Coordinates of C-alpha atoms in Angstrom, one line a residue:
X1 CA -40.3 -33.9 -46.0
X2 CA -37.8 -31.7 -47.7
X3 CA -34.4 -31.4 -46.2
X4 CA -34.6 -27.8 -45.3
X5 CA -38.0 -28.5 -43.5
X6 CA -36.3 -31.3 -41.6
X7 CA -33.5 -29.0 -40.5
X8 CA -36.0 -26.4 -39.3
X9 CA -37.9 -29.1 -37.3
X10 CA -34.7 -30.3 -35.8
X11 CA -33.7 -26.8 -34.8
X12 CA -37.1 -26.2 -33.2
X13 CA -36.8 -29.5 -31.3
X14 CA -33.3 -28.6 -30.2
X15 CA -34.4 -25.1 -29.1
X16 CA -37.3 -26.5 -27.2
X17 CA -35.0 -28.9 -25.4
X18 CA -32.6 -26.1 -24.5
X19 CA -35.4 -23.9 -23.3
X20 CA -36.6 -26.8 -21.1
X21 CA -33.1 -27.3 -19.7
X22 CA -32.8 -23.5 -19.0
X23 CA -36.2 -23.3 -17.4
X24 CA -35.3 -26.2 -15.1
X25 CA -32.1 -24.6 -14.1
X26 CA -33.9 -21.3 -13.4
X27 CA -36.5 -23.0 -11.3
X28 CA -33.8 -24.5 -9.1
X29 CA -32.7 -20.9 -8.1
X30 CA -35.2 -20.8 -5.3
X31 CA -33.3 -18.0 -3.5
X32 CA -34.5 -15.7 -6.3
X33 CA -38.1 -14.4 -6.7
X34 CA -40.1 -15.9 -9.5
X35 CA -40.9 -12.7 -11.3
X36 CA -37.3 -11.5 -11.4
X37 CA -35.9 -14.8 -12.4
X38 CA -38.4 -15.1 -15.3
X39 CA -37.2 -11.7 -16.6
X40 CA -33.7 -13.2 -16.6
X41 CA -34.9 -16.3 -18.3
X42 CA -36.6 -14.4 -21.1
X43 CA -33.5 -12.3 -21.6
X44 CA -31.3 -15.4 -21.9
X45 CA -33.6 -17.1 -24.3
X46 CA -33.7 -13.9 -26.5
X47 CA -29.9 -13.9 -26.7
X48 CA -29.5 -17.6 -27.1
X49 CA -27.8 -18.3 -23.8
X50 CA -28.8 -21.7 -22.5
X51 CA -26.5 -22.3 -19.5
X52 CA -26.5 -20.2 -16.3
X53 CA -22.8 -21.0 -16.1
X54 CA -22.3 -18.7 -19.2
X55 CA -23.5 -15.6 -17.2
X56 CA -20.7 -13.0 -17.0
X57 CA -20.2 -9.3 -16.5
X58 CA -20.6 -8.6 -20.3
X59 CA -24.0 -10.3 -20.3
X60 CA -25.0 -8.4 -17.1
X61 CA -24.4 -5.1 -18.9
X62 CA -26.5 -6.3 -21.9
X63 CA -29.2 -7.4 -19.4
X64 CA -29.2 -3.9 -17.9
X65 CA -29.8 -2.4 -21.4
X66 CA -32.5 -5.0 -22.0
X67 CA -34.4 -3.9 -18.9
X68 CA -34.3 -0.3 -20.1
X69 CA -35.4 -1.2 -23.6
X70 CA -38.2 -3.5 -22.5
X71 CA -39.3 -0.9 -19.9
X72 CA -39.6 -3.6 -17.2
X73 CA -41.8 -2.4 -14.4
X74 CA -40.0 -4.4 -11.7
X75 CA -37.1 -2.6 -10.0
X76 CA -34.0 -2.9 -12.2
X77 CA -31.9 -3.3 -9.1
X78 CA -34.0 -6.3 -8.0
X79 CA -33.6 -7.8 -11.5
X80 CA -29.8 -7.3 -11.6
X81 CA -29.5 -8.8 -8.1
X82 CA -31.5 -11.8 -9.4
X83 CA -29.1 -12.1 -12.3
X84 CA -26.1 -12.0 -9.9
X85 CA -27.7 -14.6 -7.5
X86 CA -28.4 -17.0 -10.4
X87 CA -24.7 -16.7 -11.5
X88 CA -23.6 -17.4 -8.0
X89 CA -26.0 -20.4 -7.8
X90 CA -24.5 -21.8 -11.0
X91 CA -20.9 -21.3 -9.7
X92 CA -21.8 -23.3 -6.6
X93 CA -23.3 -26.1 -8.7
X94 CA -20.3 -26.2 -11.0
X95 CA -17.8 -26.3 -8.1
X96 CA -19.3 -29.6 -7.0
X97 CA -17.1 -31.2 -9.7
X98 CA -13.3 -31.3 -10.1
X99 CA -13.6 -29.6 -13.5
X100 CA -15.7 -26.9 -12.0
X101 CA -13.2 -26.2 -9.3
X102 CA -10.4 -26.0 -11.9
X103 CA -12.5 -23.6 -13.9
X104 CA -12.9 -21.2 -10.9
X105 CA -9.3 -21.4 -9.6
X106 CA -8.1 -18.0 -8.3
X107 CA -5.6 -16.8 -11.0
X108 CA -5.0 -13.7 -13.0
X109 CA -6.7 -13.4 -16.4
X110 CA -6.8 -10.5 -18.8
X111 CA -10.5 -9.9 -18.4
X112 CA -13.0 -8.0 -16.4
X113 CA -13.4 -9.3 -12.8
X114 CA -16.8 -8.5 -11.2
X115 CA -16.6 -9.2 -7.5
X116 CA -20.1 -10.6 -7.2
X117 CA -18.7 -13.3 -9.5
X118 CA -15.5 -13.8 -7.5
X119 CA -14.1 -17.3 -7.8
X120 CA -14.8 -18.0 -4.1
X121 CA -18.6 -18.1 -3.6
X122 CA -18.5 -17.3 0.1
X123 CA -16.7 -14.0 -0.7
X124 CA -18.8 -13.3 -3.9
X125 CA -22.0 -13.6 -1.8
X126 CA -20.9 -10.7 0.4
X127 CA -20.9 -8.3 -2.7
X128 CA -24.3 -9.3 -4.1
X129 CA -26.3 -6.8 -2.1
X130 CA -23.9 -3.9 -2.5
X131 CA -25.7 -0.8 -3.8
X132 CA -22.8 0.9 -5.4
X133 CA -21.1 -1.7 -7.6
X134 CA -18.7 0.7 -9.4
X135 CA -15.8 -0.3 -7.1
X136 CA -16.7 -3.9 -7.7
X137 CA -15.7 -3.8 -11.4
X138 CA -12.0 -4.5 -12.1
X139 CA -11.0 -4.2 -15.7
X140 CA -7.8 -6.1 -16.4
X141 CA -8.0 -5.6 -20.1
X142 CA -6.7 -2.0 -19.9
X143 CA -3.5 -1.1 -21.7
X144 CA -0.7 -1.0 -19.1
X145 CA 2.0 -3.2 -17.7
X146 CA 1.0 -6.8 -17.1
X147 CA 3.1 -6.8 -13.9
X148 CA 1.1 -3.9 -12.6
X149 CA -2.2 -5.7 -13.3
X150 CA -0.9 -8.8 -11.6
X151 CA 0.1 -6.7 -8.6
X152 CA -3.3 -5.0 -8.4
X153 CA -4.9 -8.4 -8.7
X154 CA -2.8 -9.7 -5.8
X155 CA -3.7 -6.7 -3.6
X156 CA -7.4 -7.0 -4.6
X157 CA -7.4 -10.6 -3.4
X158 CA -6.0 -9.5 -0.1
X159 CA -8.6 -6.7 0.3
X160 CA -11.6 -8.9 -0.3
X161 CA -10.6 -11.1 2.7
X162 CA -11.1 -8.2 5.1
X163 CA -14.0 -9.0 7.3
X164 CA -15.1 -5.4 8.3
X165 CA -17.4 -4.3 5.6
X166 CA -16.7 -0.5 5.9
X167 CA -12.9 -1.1 5.9
X168 CA -13.1 -3.3 2.9
X169 CA -15.2 -0.8 1.0
X170 CA -12.7 1.9 1.8
X171 CA -9.8 -0.2 0.6
X172 CA -11.5 -1.2 -2.6
X173 CA -12.2 2.4 -3.5
X174 CA -8.7 3.5 -2.7
X175 CA -7.2 0.6 -4.7
X176 CA -9.4 1.6 -7.7
X177 CA -8.1 5.1 -7.6
X178 CA -4.6 3.8 -7.2
X179 CA -5.0 1.5 -10.2
X180 CA -6.2 4.4 -12.3
X181 CA -3.3 6.6 -11.2
X182 CA -0.7 4.0 -12.0
X183 CA -2.2 3.6 -15.5
X184 CA -2.2 7.3 -16.1
X185 CA 1.4 7.8 -14.9
X186 CA 2.7 4.7 -16.7
X187 CA 3.9 3.0 -13.5
X188 CA 4.9 -0.5 -14.3
X189 CA 5.8 -1.8 -10.8
X190 CA 4.2 -0.7 -7.5
X191 CA 7.3 -1.6 -5.5
X192 CA 9.5 0.9 -7.3
X193 CA 7.2 3.9 -6.7
X194 CA 9.1 7.1 -5.7
X195 CA 8.3 9.7 -3.1
X196 CA 7.5 12.1 -5.9
X197 CA 5.0 9.7 -7.3
X198 CA 3.4 9.2 -3.9
X199 CA 2.9 12.9 -3.6
X200 CA 1.5 12.9 -7.1
X201 CA -1.1 10.3 -6.0
X202 CA -2.3 12.6 -3.3
X203 CA -2.8 15.4 -5.8
X204 CA -4.6 12.9 -8.1
X205 CA -7.0 11.9 -5.3
X206 CA -7.7 15.6 -4.5
X207 CA -8.7 16.2 -8.1
X208 CA -10.8 13.1 -8.5
X209 CA -12.6 13.5 -5.2
X210 CA -12.9 17.3 -5.3
X211 CA -10.6 17.8 -2.4
X212 CA -12.6 15.5 0.0
X213 CA -10.0 12.7 0.3
X214 CA -10.4 10.3 3.3
X215 CA -7.3 10.4 5.4
X216 CA -6.6 6.7 4.9
X217 CA -6.8 6.7 1.1
X218 CA -3.1 7.6 0.5
X219 CA -2.1 4.7 2.7
X220 CA -3.2 2.2 0.0
X221 CA 0.4 2.5 -1.5
X222 CA 1.9 1.3 1.8
X223 CA -0.7 -1.4 2.1
X224 CA 0.0 -2.6 -1.5
X225 CA 3.7 -2.7 -1.5
X226 CA 3.9 -4.4 1.9
X227 CA 1.6 -7.1 0.7
X228 CA 3.6 -7.6 -2.5
X229 CA 7.0 -7.7 -0.7
X230 CA 5.8 -10.2 2.0
X231 CA 4.0 -12.5 -0.5
X232 CA 6.6 -12.7 -3.2
X233 CA 8.2 -16.1 -3.9
X234 CA 11.7 -14.6 -3.6
X235 CA 12.8 -11.5 -1.7
X236 CA 12.5 -8.4 -3.9
X237 CA 15.8 -6.7 -3.1
X238 CA 15.0 -4.0 -5.8
X239 CA 12.0 -2.8 -3.9
X240 CA 12.0 0.7 -2.5
X241 CA 10.9 -0.5 0.9
X242 CA 11.9 -3.7 2.7
X243 CA 9.5 -5.1 5.3
X244 CA 11.6 -7.0 7.9
X245 CA 8.7 -9.3 8.8
X246 CA 9.7 -11.2 5.7
X247 CA 13.1 -12.2 7.2
X248 CA 13.8 -14.7 9.9
X249 CA 16.1 -13.1 12.5
X250 CA 17.4 -14.8 15.7
X251 CA 15.7 -13.9 19.0
X252 CA 18.8 -12.1 20.2
X253 CA 18.6 -9.5 17.4
X254 CA 15.0 -8.5 18.0
X255 CA 13.3 -6.2 20.5
X256 CA 9.5 -7.2 20.4
X257 CA 8.6 -4.0 22.2
X258 CA 10.4 -1.7 19.8
X259 CA 9.8 -3.4 16.4
X260 CA 11.7 -2.3 13.4
X261 CA 9.1 -3.0 10.7
X262 CA 10.7 -1.6 7.6
X263 CA 13.6 0.2 6.0
X264 CA 12.9 2.7 3.2
X265 CA 15.3 3.7 0.4
X266 CA 12.9 5.9 -1.5
X267 CA 14.1 9.0 0.2
X268 CA 17.3 8.8 -1.8
X269 CA 16.7 10.0 -5.4
X270 CA 20.2 9.2 -6.7
X271 CA 19.8 5.7 -8.2
X272 CA 23.5 4.5 -7.7
X273 CA 23.6 5.7 -4.1
X274 CA 20.3 3.9 -3.5
X275 CA 21.9 0.7 -4.9
X276 CA 25.0 1.0 -2.7
X277 CA 22.8 1.4 0.4
X278 CA 20.7 -1.6 -0.5
X279 CA 23.9 -3.7 -0.8
X280 CA 25.1 -2.4 2.5
X281 CA 21.8 -3.3 4.2
X282 CA 21.9 -6.8 2.7
X283 CA 25.2 -7.2 4.4
X284 CA 24.0 -5.7 7.7
X285 CA 20.9 -7.8 7.9
X286 CA 22.3 -11.0 6.6
X287 CA 25.9 -11.2 7.7
X288 CA 26.3 -9.2 10.9
X289 CA 24.8 -10.1 14.2
X290 CA 23.8 -6.6 15.1
X291 CA 20.4 -6.0 16.6
X292 CA 17.8 -4.5 14.3
X293 CA 17.5 -1.4 16.5
X294 CA 21.3 -0.8 16.0
X295 CA 21.1 -1.5 12.3
X296 CA 18.2 1.0 11.9
X297 CA 20.2 3.7 13.7
X298 CA 23.2 3.1 11.4
X299 CA 20.9 2.9 8.4
X300 CA 19.3 6.3 9.1
X301 CA 22.7 7.9 9.6
X302 CA 23.9 6.7 6.2
X303 CA 20.7 7.5 4.5
X304 CA 20.8 11.1 5.8
X305 CA 24.4 11.3 4.5
X306 CA 23.5 10.1 1.0
X307 CA 20.4 12.3 0.8
X308 CA 22.6 15.4 1.1
X309 CA 24.3 14.4 -2.2
X310 CA 21.1 13.8 -4.2
X311 CA 21.7 17.0 -6.2
X312 CA 25.1 15.7 -7.4
X313 CA 25.7 14.4 -10.9
X314 CA 28.1 11.7 -9.5
X315 CA 27.4 8.9 -7.1
X316 CA 29.0 8.8 -3.6
X317 CA 31.9 6.8 -4.9
X318 CA 32.8 9.5 -7.4
X319 CA 32.0 12.7 -5.5
X320 CA 34.9 14.9 -4.6
X321 CA 36.4 14.4 -1.2
X322 CA 36.1 18.2 -0.5
X323 CA 32.3 17.9 -0.6
X324 CA 32.4 15.0 1.9
X325 CA 34.6 17.1 4.2
X326 CA 32.1 20.0 3.9
X327 CA 29.3 17.7 4.9
X328 CA 31.2 16.4 8.0
X329 CA 32.1 19.9 9.0
X330 CA 28.5 20.9 8.9
X331 CA 27.5 17.8 10.8
X332 CA 30.1 18.7 13.4
X333 CA 28.6 22.1 13.9
X334 CA 25.1 20.8 14.7
X335 CA 23.9 20.9 18.3
X336 CA 24.1 17.2 19.1
X337 CA 25.9 15.4 21.9
X338 CA 29.5 14.3 21.3
X339 CA 28.5 10.7 21.6
X340 CA 25.7 11.0 19.1
X341 CA 28.0 12.8 16.6
X342 CA 30.7 10.1 17.0
X343 CA 28.0 7.4 16.3
X344 CA 26.9 9.2 13.1
X345 CA 30.6 9.5 12.1
X346 CA 31.2 5.9 12.7
X347 CA 28.2 4.8 10.7
X348 CA 29.5 6.8 7.7
X349 CA 33.0 5.4 8.0
X350 CA 31.6 1.9 8.3
X351 CA 29.6 2.4 5.1
X352 CA 32.8 3.6 3.2
X353 CA 34.7 0.6 4.7
X354 CA 32.0 -1.6 3.1
X355 CA 32.4 0.1 -0.3
X356 CA 36.2 -0.3 0.0
X357 CA 35.9 -4.0 0.6
X358 CA 33.5 -4.4 -2.3
X359 CA 36.0 -2.6 -4.5
X360 CA 33.8 0.4 -5.3
X361 CA 36.3 2.9 -3.9
X362 CA 40.1 2.7 -3.4
X363 CA 40.3 4.5 0.0
X364 CA 38.0 6.0 2.6
X365 CA 37.7 9.7 1.7
X366 CA 38.2 11.1 5.2
X367 CA 40.2 10.4 8.4
X368 CA 37.8 9.3 11.2
X369 CA 40.2 10.5 14.0
X370 CA 40.3 14.0 12.6
X371 CA 36.6 14.6 13.2
X372 CA 36.0 12.4 16.3
X373 CA 35.0 14.4 19.3
X374 CA 36.1 13.8 22.9
X375 CA 33.3 12.4 25.0
X376 CA 33.2 13.8 28.6
X377 CA 30.9 11.7 30.8
X378 CA 28.1 13.8 32.3
X379 CA 26.0 12.4 35.1
X380 CA 22.3 13.3 34.9
X381 CA 20.2 13.1 38.1
X382 CA 17.2 11.3 36.7
X383 CA 15.7 9.7 39.9
X384 CA 12.0 10.3 40.3
X385 CA 11.2 12.4 43.3
X386 CA 9.6 10.5 46.2
X387 CA 6.6 12.8 46.3
X388 CA 5.9 12.2 42.6
X389 CA 6.0 8.4 43.1
X390 CA 3.6 8.7 46.0
X391 CA 1.2 10.8 44.0
X392 CA 1.2 8.4 41.1
X393 CA 0.6 5.5 43.5
X394 CA -2.3 7.3 45.2
X395 CA -4.0 7.8 41.8
X396 CA -3.0 4.5 40.2
X397 CA -6.5 3.1 40.7
X398 CA -7.6 5.5 37.9
X399 CA -5.2 3.8 35.4
X400 CA -6.2 0.7 33.3
X401 CA -5.3 -2.5 34.9
X402 CA -2.4 -3.5 32.7
X403 CA -0.8 0.0 33.0
X404 CA -1.0 -0.2 36.8
X405 CA 0.9 -3.5 36.8
X406 CA 3.5 -2.3 34.3
X407 CA 4.1 0.8 36.3
X408 CA 4.5 -1.2 39.5
X409 CA 7.2 -3.3 37.8
X410 CA 9.1 -0.1 36.9
X411 CA 8.7 1.4 40.4
X412 CA 9.5 -1.8 42.4
X413 CA 12.2 -3.5 40.3
X414 CA 13.8 -0.8 38.0
X415 CA 13.5 -3.1 35.0
X416 CA 13.9 -1.6 31.6
X417 CA 10.6 -0.8 29.9
X418 CA 11.4 -3.2 27.1
X419 CA 11.8 -5.9 29.6
X420 CA 8.5 -5.2 31.3
X421 CA 6.8 -5.1 27.9
X422 CA 8.2 -8.6 27.0
X423 CA 7.6 -10.5 30.3
X424 CA 6.1 -14.0 29.8
X425 CA 3.6 -15.9 31.9
X426 CA 6.3 -18.1 33.5
X427 CA 8.4 -15.1 34.7
X428 CA 7.5 -15.4 38.4
X429 CA 8.7 -18.0 40.9
X430 CA 8.4 -18.6 44.7
X431 CA 11.4 -20.2 46.2
X432 CA 12.6 -20.7 49.7
X433 CA 10.2 -18.1 51.1
X434 CA 11.1 -15.4 48.5
X435 CA 9.5 -14.1 45.3
X436 CA 11.7 -14.0 42.1
X437 CA 11.2 -12.8 38.6
X438 CA 13.1 -14.1 35.5
X439 CA 13.7 -11.5 32.9
X440 CA 15.2 -11.7 29.5
X441 CA 17.5 -8.6 29.0
X442 CA 17.1 -7.7 25.4
X443 CA 20.0 -5.2 25.6
X444 CA 22.4 -7.7 27.3
X445 CA 21.1 -10.7 25.3
X446 CA 20.9 -12.8 28.5
X447 CA 18.5 -13.8 31.3
X448 CA 18.6 -12.6 34.9
X449 CA 16.7 -13.5 38.1
X450 CA 16.1 -10.9 40.8
X451 CA 14.0 -10.8 44.0
X452 CA 10.7 -8.9 43.9
X453 CA 8.2 -7.7 46.6
X454 CA 5.8 -10.4 47.7
X455 CA 2.9 -8.2 47.0
X456 CA 3.9 -7.8 43.3
X457 CA 4.2 -11.5 43.1
X458 CA 0.7 -12.0 44.4
X459 CA -0.8 -9.3 42.2
X460 CA 0.7 -10.9 39.1
X461 CA -0.5 -14.4 40.2
X462 CA -4.1 -13.0 40.3
X463 CA -3.6 -11.3 36.9
X464 CA -2.2 -14.4 35.2
X465 CA -5.1 -16.6 36.6
X466 CA -7.7 -14.0 35.6
X467 CA -6.7 -13.9 32.0
X468 CA -5.5 -17.5 31.7
X469 CA -2.1 -16.5 30.5
X470 CA 0.0 -19.4 29.4
X471 CA 3.7 -19.8 30.3
X472 CA 5.1 -18.7 26.9
X473 CA 2.5 -16.0 26.3
X474 CA 3.3 -12.3 26.8
X475 CA 1.8 -10.9 30.0
X476 CA 1.0 -7.6 28.4
X477 CA -0.1 -7.9 24.8
X478 CA -0.7 -5.5 21.9
X479 CA -3.9 -5.8 19.8
X480 CA -2.4 -8.6 17.7
X481 CA -1.3 -10.7 20.7
X482 CA 2.4 -9.7 20.4
X483 CA 4.5 -7.9 23.0
X484 CA 3.2 -4.6 24.3
X485 CA 4.9 -1.8 22.4
X486 CA 7.1 0.6 24.3
X487 CA 5.9 3.7 22.3
X488 CA 2.2 2.8 23.2
X489 CA 3.0 2.4 26.9
X490 CA 4.9 5.7 27.1
X491 CA 2.2 7.7 25.2
X492 CA -0.5 6.2 27.4
X493 CA 1.4 7.0 30.6
X494 CA 2.1 10.6 29.4
X495 CA -1.6 11.1 28.7
X496 CA -2.7 9.6 32.0
X497 CA -0.2 11.5 34.1
X498 CA -1.3 14.7 32.4
X499 CA -5.0 14.0 32.9
X500 CA -4.5 13.1 36.6
X501 CA -2.4 16.3 37.1
X502 CA 0.6 14.5 38.5
X503 CA 2.9 17.2 39.9
X504 CA 0.4 19.8 38.9
X505 CA 0.4 18.4 35.3
X506 CA 4.1 19.3 34.9
X507 CA 5.4 15.7 35.4
X508 CA 6.9 14.2 32.2
X509 CA 6.9 10.4 32.4
X510 CA 10.2 8.7 31.6
X511 CA 10.2 5.0 32.2
X512 CA 14.0 4.9 32.6
X513 CA 14.0 7.4 35.4
X514 CA 12.6 4.6 37.7
X515 CA 15.6 2.5 37.0
X516 CA 17.8 5.4 38.3
X517 CA 15.5 5.8 41.3
X518 CA 15.8 2.1 42.3
X519 CA 19.6 2.0 41.9
X520 CA 20.0 5.2 43.9
X521 CA 17.7 4.0 46.7
X522 CA 19.5 0.7 47.0
X523 CA 22.9 2.3 47.1
X524 CA 21.9 4.9 49.6
X525 CA 20.5 2.1 51.8
X526 CA 24.0 0.6 52.0
X527 CA 23.8 -1.9 49.2
X528 CA 27.3 -2.3 47.6
X529 CA 27.9 -1.1 44.0
X530 CA 28.6 -4.7 43.0
X531 CA 25.2 -5.8 44.2
X532 CA 23.4 -3.0 42.5
X533 CA 25.3 -3.8 39.3
X534 CA 24.1 -7.4 39.5
X535 CA 20.5 -6.3 40.3
X536 CA 20.4 -4.0 37.3
X537 CA 22.1 -6.5 35.0
X538 CA 25.1 -4.5 34.0
X539 CA 28.4 -5.9 32.9
X540 CA 30.5 -3.1 34.4
X541 CA 30.4 -1.0 37.5
X542 CA 31.1 2.1 35.5
X543 CA 27.7 1.7 33.8
X544 CA 26.0 1.2 37.2
X545 CA 27.5 4.4 38.5
X546 CA 25.7 6.3 35.8
X547 CA 22.5 5.1 37.3
X548 CA 23.2 6.1 40.9
X549 CA 22.2 9.7 41.5
X550 CA 24.0 9.9 44.9
X551 CA 26.9 12.2 44.3
X552 CA 25.3 15.7 44.6
X553 CA 23.1 14.7 47.5
X554 CA 25.9 13.0 49.4
X555 CA 28.3 15.9 48.9
X556 CA 25.6 18.3 50.0
X557 CA 24.9 16.3 53.1
X558 CA 28.5 15.9 54.0
X559 CA 29.2 19.6 53.5
X560 CA 26.2 20.5 55.6
X561 CA 27.3 18.2 58.4
X562 CA 30.8 19.5 58.3
X563 CA 30.0 23.2 58.3
X564 CA 27.3 22.8 61.0
X565 CA 29.8 21.5 63.5
X566 CA 30.8 24.0 66.2
X567 CA 34.0 25.9 65.2
X568 CA 34.2 24.2 61.9
X569 CA 32.6 26.8 59.7
X570 CA 34.8 28.8 57.2
X571 CA 33.6 32.1 58.8
X572 CA 34.6 30.9 62.3
X573 CA 38.0 29.8 61.1
X574 CA 38.6 33.3 59.6
X575 CA 37.4 35.1 62.8
X576 CA 39.3 33.3 65.6
X577 CA 42.9 32.2 65.9
X578 CA 44.3 28.8 66.5
X579 CA 46.0 27.4 69.7
X580 CA 49.1 29.4 69.0
X581 CA 47.2 32.6 68.4
X582 CA 47.4 32.2 64.6
X583 CA 44.5 31.7 62.2
X584 CA 43.9 28.2 60.8
X585 CA 43.8 29.7 57.3
X586 CA 46.6 31.8 55.8
X587 CA 46.6 33.9 52.7
X588 CA 49.8 33.1 50.9
X589 CA 50.6 34.6 47.4
X590 CA 46.9 35.3 47.0
X591 CA 45.9 31.7 47.8
X592 CA 44.2 30.2 50.8
X593 CA 46.5 27.6 52.5
X594 CA 46.1 25.4 55.5
X595 CA 47.9 25.9 58.8
X596 CA 49.2 23.1 61.0
X597 CA 46.1 23.5 63.2
X598 CA 44.0 23.0 60.1
X599 CA 45.9 19.9 59.3
X600 CA 45.1 18.5 62.7
X601 CA 41.4 19.1 62.2
X602 CA 41.6 17.3 58.9
X603 CA 43.1 14.3 60.6
X604 CA 40.5 14.4 63.3
X605 CA 37.5 14.9 61.2
X606 CA 38.7 13.0 58.2
X607 CA 37.6 15.8 56.0
X608 CA 39.3 19.1 54.9
X609 CA 37.6 22.3 53.9

């Protein structure tokens, strides 16, 4: 036999062997219908593909053209689904070996990623039956920053783990549009996106979707940068938004009911000023022991200050002192409380003190004392009226169970709302015939134990047993199992008080008012100011006095008692004379003055006019 004939024979034998191997592999895909998988087999044989493991998105596109060209009568969608299932079957078989698992490791590669072929079969299987597969094709061969593609890949991996199908589909579509927008705008790093670029993305969505943009689509930017910041090997200090979940703060610095989730620098367009504020925040978060709530207030004061200089050519260290003085003068004119203004002023001075220590400036450009305002303490009567409390209690059965109990804690004990929101399962104790509650005072950074009504103790015992709350669990939880959020509690109470027409629908719920009410009631019942101070958990009596709304009422009552006594009214004193025939009151030099008879009355009654 000639050599060329021998080679042809060997080729035929080799092809027959390959066809037999392919046919065997196809027969093993029992989850696919016979007719559909035979179409796939004939296509593979025609194109010389002998291993199901070689199936990829490029071949899938060729198979789609093959179906059109051959005018296959069977539904093309069924055939394509068969192709995808056979690929998935091959992946599962390969991953039985170490080499196969290495091949399908989840890592970024410059190629097209088709989600039905996702490296994790359990996830890939969820995309097989999807009708619209346009959002399932991710082309990482496009010309753009490699860092951007790696970031999109990281976000994509996070999206596919979402269990709710509708939510995952929405996120995938939004991420596809966001990827296209970043390529179009030449954005190289998602974490450095500016506010202007965010607004541009909204316009991009409106154009691409003919104005019908789902409300949650623009949120994909926040979703993406949060994921990137939290999952980075090292903290990305250069990022425009810092997510504080990434840091590990001591318990004393946190308020679980009022979480500070992030700080954003993107509102400042002047790059140097943004850099200075980031350095300051690294110091505030890492070196100081301030609570996150206090840091956030100071941060916002400084950010607002720096924003006002965004139009300047120079950074804040170089800007003229006169312009800083103009800003402070305008700030001084705003209608804010003196204490609030002084706080803003202090924040700005503290920022400049930091710049001074770092060597960025030689002196602080303004004198703090020149702008500081005098604070005159003003007492506000905030106690809740008794009739309002009674009306709420009478309608409390209409409120959800957890809100009922949270309200009772405010009404009975005068705890801060943040303390109620962060109570644990082991907070209650029965000792020597009395019920007690142990509370961690977030504001004071210490624990306190105070007595509570026996009925509240019993109600909480039933609640804890009903929901099997463990000692270190929060009694009232948010949807993620963390402490109940103050803002959620307040908004729900406002809504329910309005719906139930408390005080004719005019009552505005303020949780702290009940703290005033409890303090005032105790003091008016004869409890000493020191005992009320200890009950509220204050360090100083001056603070406690701000919570006791007794002055106006006590003065009114005393005056009423005094003037109601026979012969003690001002009018009576002016009408009749004293024992010596003279009036108790004399008009001297245009002023009312007291006569000796009036002095005697003062000594007798203990109170003058």
